[in-house]
Amino acid sequence: MTKISIELVPHAAEEITSELSGIQAAFPKVNTVNIPDIVRLPTRSWEACGYCAPMLERDIPHLRACDFDLNQPQLISDIMEKYNFSEVLLVGGDIFEGREHFETTTTDFIKFFKEHYKTVKVYGAIDPYRSDFESEMSYVHEKIDAGIDGFFTQPFFDLGLLSKWIKALKDHTVYWGLSPVLSEKSQAYWEKRNLVNFPKNFEPNLEWNAQFAADAIQIIDQFNSCLYFMPIRIPVVDYLNAIIPKSKILKDLLS
C-alpha cells in the first residue's frame, strides 16, 4: 500500500489542530489529510487545510465546482496564492436553495486547474453507489480525459464491489474510502441519501465495521493502492484502534 489519508471535518483552528495533534500522537506516521468543504460550517476547506498545513506533509482541500465562476476566477487565484496547495480534490458539490452557485461542471473545473495550475495534482471523486457501474465508470473516464491525476472514492461497504472497482482502475491512483456506520439511523441515512446497498450480513456496530475495514485493506494492499479513512461519528483514533488488531497491514503502516 502506498499512501494513507485521513478525512477531517473542517472545524475552526483550535478544534481541528487539537484533533490532528491527537491523531499524530497516537499514529506519528499519519502525514496526510483531506478536508471536505461543508457549507453548513463556517470554516471553508482551504482555511482548515491552512490550519493543518504546518503539522503535515500533505493537506488536500476539497473544492466544489458549483462555488466557482471560471469566467471570474479571482477567488480560485486568491486561494491558490494564499495557501499554495500542491494537491486539490475537485467535486461537483451539492446545490442548496438560497446559496449562490455557478454552472461549472466538474470536468470543466478539472480542465481549468490542469491549464492554469500545471504543477498541482488534481484528484476527482468516485461514488460507486450513485448509479450503475457502467455509468459511473463512464463519468470516471470523462475525468481522466480531462487530465485528472487520481481519485478519492466514497466509502465502500461491499468487498465484491470494491474488488470490481479496484481491478477496473488498477492502473490509476485511487484512494479507496472506508467509513464506519454505527447505528441503524446512520444506516438509513446512507441508504436514502447516498443510495448505499449494504450487504446482507451488515451490522451497524464497530466490530462489523472494523472487520470489514481490515478485509478491505487486505484487498487494497494486494494492488499496492491508496487508502483513506472517513470516520464521521467516531474519533479517528478509536476507529483505527478498532481495526489494527484485525489488520497487521494497517498496524505496520501506522506503527
Coordinates of C-alpha atoms in Angstrom, one line a residue:
M1 CA 0.0 0.0 0.0
T2 CA 1.4 3.4 -1.0
K3 CA -0.4 6.2 0.9
I4 CA -3.0 6.8 3.6
S5 CA -5.1 9.9 4.1
I6 CA -7.4 10.9 6.9
E7 CA -10.5 12.9 6.2
L8 CA -11.2 15.6 8.9
V9 CA -14.2 17.8 9.4
P10 CA -13.3 21.5 8.7
H11 CA -13.6 22.8 12.2
A12 CA -12.2 26.1 13.4
A13 CA -8.4 26.4 14.0
E14 CA -8.1 25.2 17.6
E15 CA -10.5 22.3 17.3
I16 CA -9.1 20.8 14.1
T17 CA -5.4 21.3 15.1
S18 CA -6.2 19.7 18.5
E19 CA -7.8 16.7 16.7
L20 CA -4.9 16.4 14.4
S21 CA -2.4 16.6 17.3
G22 CA -4.3 13.7 19.0
I23 CA -4.1 11.6 15.8
Q24 CA -0.4 12.2 15.3
A25 CA 0.3 11.5 19.0
A26 CA -1.3 8.0 18.5
F27 CA -0.1 7.5 15.0
P28 CA 3.0 9.6 14.2
K29 CA 3.2 8.3 10.6
V30 CA -0.1 10.0 9.7
N31 CA 1.1 12.8 7.4
T32 CA -1.8 13.4 5.0
V33 CA -5.3 14.8 5.5
N34 CA -8.1 15.7 3.0
I35 CA -10.8 18.1 4.1
P36 CA -14.2 18.5 2.6
D37 CA -16.0 21.8 2.1
I38 CA -19.1 21.5 4.2
V39 CA -21.3 24.5 3.5
R40 CA -23.2 24.4 6.9
L41 CA -19.9 25.0 8.7
P42 CA -18.2 28.4 8.9
T43 CA -14.7 27.1 8.1
R44 CA -14.0 26.5 4.5
S45 CA -11.9 23.5 3.4
W46 CA -8.9 25.7 2.3
E47 CA -9.0 27.5 5.6
A48 CA -9.0 24.3 7.6
C49 CA -6.1 22.9 5.5
G50 CA -4.2 26.1 6.2
Y51 CA -4.6 25.5 9.9
C52 CA -3.3 21.9 9.5
A53 CA -0.5 22.6 7.0
P54 CA 2.3 23.4 9.5
M55 CA 1.7 20.0 11.1
L56 CA 1.7 17.9 7.9
E57 CA 3.5 16.9 4.7
R58 CA 0.3 16.9 2.7
D59 CA -3.1 18.6 3.1
I60 CA -5.7 18.3 0.4
P61 CA -8.8 20.6 0.3
H62 CA -12.0 19.7 -1.4
L63 CA -13.2 22.4 -3.8
R64 CA -16.8 22.5 -5.0
A65 CA -17.1 23.3 -8.7
C66 CA -20.5 24.9 -8.1
D67 CA -18.9 27.6 -5.9
F68 CA -16.6 28.9 -8.6
D69 CA -17.2 31.0 -11.7
L70 CA -14.5 30.1 -14.2
N71 CA -15.1 33.3 -16.1
Q72 CA -14.2 35.3 -13.0
P73 CA -11.5 33.1 -11.3
Q74 CA -10.3 35.6 -8.8
L75 CA -11.5 33.5 -5.8
I76 CA -9.5 30.5 -7.1
S77 CA -6.5 32.7 -7.7
D78 CA -6.7 34.1 -4.1
I79 CA -7.0 30.6 -2.6
M80 CA -4.1 29.2 -4.5
E81 CA -1.9 32.2 -4.0
K82 CA -2.5 32.3 -0.2
Y83 CA -2.3 28.6 0.5
N84 CA -0.1 27.4 -2.3
F85 CA -1.7 24.0 -2.4
S86 CA 0.1 21.3 -4.3
E87 CA -2.9 18.9 -4.4
V88 CA -6.7 19.5 -4.6
L89 CA -9.7 17.3 -4.7
L90 CA -12.4 18.7 -7.1
V91 CA -16.0 17.8 -6.7
G92 CA -19.3 18.9 -8.2
G93 CA -20.9 20.0 -4.9
D94 CA -24.5 19.9 -3.7
I95 CA -26.6 22.9 -4.5
F96 CA -28.6 24.5 -1.7
E97 CA -31.6 26.8 -2.1
G98 CA -30.7 30.4 -1.3
R99 CA -26.9 29.9 -1.7
E100 CA -25.2 31.3 -4.8
H101 CA -23.9 28.7 -7.2
F102 CA -22.5 28.6 -10.7
E103 CA -23.0 26.1 -13.6
T104 CA -19.4 25.0 -13.5
T105 CA -19.1 21.3 -14.3
T106 CA -16.5 19.0 -12.6
T107 CA -14.8 18.2 -15.8
D108 CA -14.5 21.9 -16.7
F109 CA -13.1 22.6 -13.3
I110 CA -10.5 19.9 -13.8
K111 CA -9.5 21.3 -17.2
F112 CA -9.2 24.8 -15.7
F113 CA -6.9 23.6 -12.9
K114 CA -4.8 21.5 -15.3
E115 CA -4.4 24.5 -17.6
H116 CA -3.7 27.2 -15.0
Y117 CA -2.0 25.2 -12.2
K118 CA 0.1 22.7 -14.1
T119 CA 2.2 21.6 -11.1
V120 CA -0.8 20.9 -8.9
K121 CA -2.1 17.3 -8.5
V122 CA -5.8 17.2 -9.2
Y123 CA -8.0 14.5 -7.8
G124 CA -11.6 13.7 -8.6
A125 CA -14.3 11.8 -6.8
I126 CA -15.8 8.4 -7.5
D127 CA -19.2 7.4 -6.0
P128 CA -19.8 3.6 -6.5
Y129 CA -23.4 3.8 -5.3
R130 CA -25.0 6.8 -7.0
S131 CA -25.5 4.9 -10.3
D132 CA -24.7 1.6 -12.0
F133 CA -21.1 0.6 -12.6
E134 CA -21.0 1.4 -16.3
S135 CA -22.5 4.9 -15.8
E136 CA -20.1 5.9 -13.0
M137 CA -17.2 4.4 -14.9
S138 CA -18.1 6.5 -18.0
Y139 CA -18.0 9.6 -15.7
V140 CA -14.6 8.5 -14.4
H141 CA -13.3 8.3 -17.9
E142 CA -14.6 11.8 -18.7
K143 CA -12.4 13.0 -15.8
I144 CA -9.5 11.0 -17.0
D145 CA -9.8 12.6 -20.4
A146 CA -9.9 16.0 -18.7
G147 CA -6.5 15.3 -17.2
I148 CA -7.2 14.1 -13.7
D149 CA -4.3 12.8 -11.7
G150 CA -6.2 10.4 -9.4
F151 CA -9.3 9.8 -7.4
F152 CA -10.8 9.6 -3.9
T153 CA -13.9 7.3 -3.6
Q154 CA -16.9 7.5 -1.4
P155 CA -16.8 4.7 1.2
F156 CA -17.3 1.1 0.2
F157 CA -19.4 -1.3 2.2
D158 CA -19.2 -4.3 -0.1
L159 CA -16.0 -6.3 -0.7
G160 CA -17.2 -7.7 -4.0
L161 CA -17.9 -4.2 -5.3
L162 CA -14.6 -2.9 -4.0
S163 CA -12.7 -5.6 -5.8
K164 CA -14.6 -4.9 -9.0
W165 CA -13.6 -1.2 -8.9
I166 CA -10.0 -1.9 -7.9
K167 CA -9.5 -4.2 -10.8
A168 CA -11.0 -1.8 -13.2
L169 CA -8.8 1.1 -12.0
K170 CA -5.6 -0.8 -11.1
D171 CA -3.5 1.4 -13.4
H172 CA -4.7 4.7 -11.7
T173 CA -4.0 6.4 -8.4
V174 CA -7.1 5.9 -6.3
Y175 CA -7.7 6.5 -2.6
W176 CA -10.3 3.9 -1.6
G177 CA -12.6 5.2 1.1
L178 CA -13.6 3.5 4.3
S179 CA -16.1 4.9 6.8
P180 CA -17.9 3.2 9.8
V181 CA -21.7 3.2 10.0
L182 CA -22.5 2.6 13.7
S183 CA -26.3 2.9 14.1
E184 CA -29.5 2.0 12.3
K185 CA -30.2 5.7 11.9
S186 CA -26.9 6.2 10.1
Q187 CA -27.5 3.2 8.0
A188 CA -30.9 4.5 6.9
Y189 CA -29.3 7.9 6.1
W190 CA -26.6 6.2 3.9
E191 CA -29.3 4.1 2.2
K192 CA -31.6 7.1 1.5
R193 CA -29.1 9.9 0.9
N194 CA -26.2 8.0 -0.7
L195 CA -28.1 5.1 -2.2
V196 CA -25.9 2.6 -0.5
N197 CA -26.9 -1.1 -0.8
F198 CA -25.5 -2.7 2.4
P199 CA -24.6 -6.4 2.3
K200 CA -27.0 -8.8 3.9
N201 CA -24.6 -9.5 6.8
F202 CA -24.1 -5.9 7.6
E203 CA -24.3 -4.9 11.3
P204 CA -24.2 -1.2 12.3
N205 CA -21.6 -1.7 15.0
L206 CA -17.9 -1.1 15.4
E207 CA -17.0 -4.8 15.4
W208 CA -18.5 -5.4 11.9
N209 CA -17.1 -2.1 10.5
A210 CA -13.6 -2.8 11.9
Q211 CA -13.5 -6.3 10.4
F212 CA -14.8 -5.0 7.1
A213 CA -12.1 -2.4 7.0
A214 CA -9.4 -5.0 7.8
D215 CA -10.7 -7.2 4.9
A216 CA -10.9 -4.2 2.6
I217 CA -7.3 -3.2 3.4
Q218 CA -6.2 -6.7 2.6
I219 CA -7.7 -6.3 -0.9
I220 CA -6.4 -2.8 -1.4
D221 CA -2.9 -3.8 -0.4
Q222 CA -2.8 -6.5 -3.0
F223 CA -2.9 -3.8 -5.7
N224 CA -0.5 -1.5 -3.9
S225 CA -3.2 1.1 -4.0
C226 CA -4.0 4.0 -1.6
L227 CA -6.5 4.3 1.2
Y228 CA -8.3 6.9 3.2
F229 CA -10.4 6.8 6.3
M230 CA -13.5 8.9 6.7
P231 CA -14.8 8.4 10.3
I232 CA -17.8 10.6 10.8
R233 CA -19.4 9.8 14.2
I234 CA -16.4 8.2 15.9
P235 CA -12.9 9.7 16.8
V236 CA -10.3 8.8 14.2
V237 CA -8.1 7.2 16.9
D238 CA -10.9 5.0 18.2
Y239 CA -11.7 3.8 14.6
L240 CA -8.1 3.0 13.7
N241 CA -7.5 1.3 17.1
A242 CA -10.5 -1.0 16.4
I243 CA -9.1 -2.0 13.0
I244 CA -5.4 -2.5 14.0
P245 CA -5.9 -5.8 15.9
K246 CA -7.6 -7.2 12.8
S247 CA -5.1 -5.9 10.3
K248 CA -1.4 -6.4 10.5
I249 CA -1.1 -4.3 7.3
L250 CA -2.5 -1.2 9.0
K251 CA -0.6 -1.8 12.2
D252 CA 2.7 -1.9 10.2
L253 CA 1.7 1.2 8.3
L254 CA 0.9 3.2 11.3
S255 CA 3.4 2.0 13.9

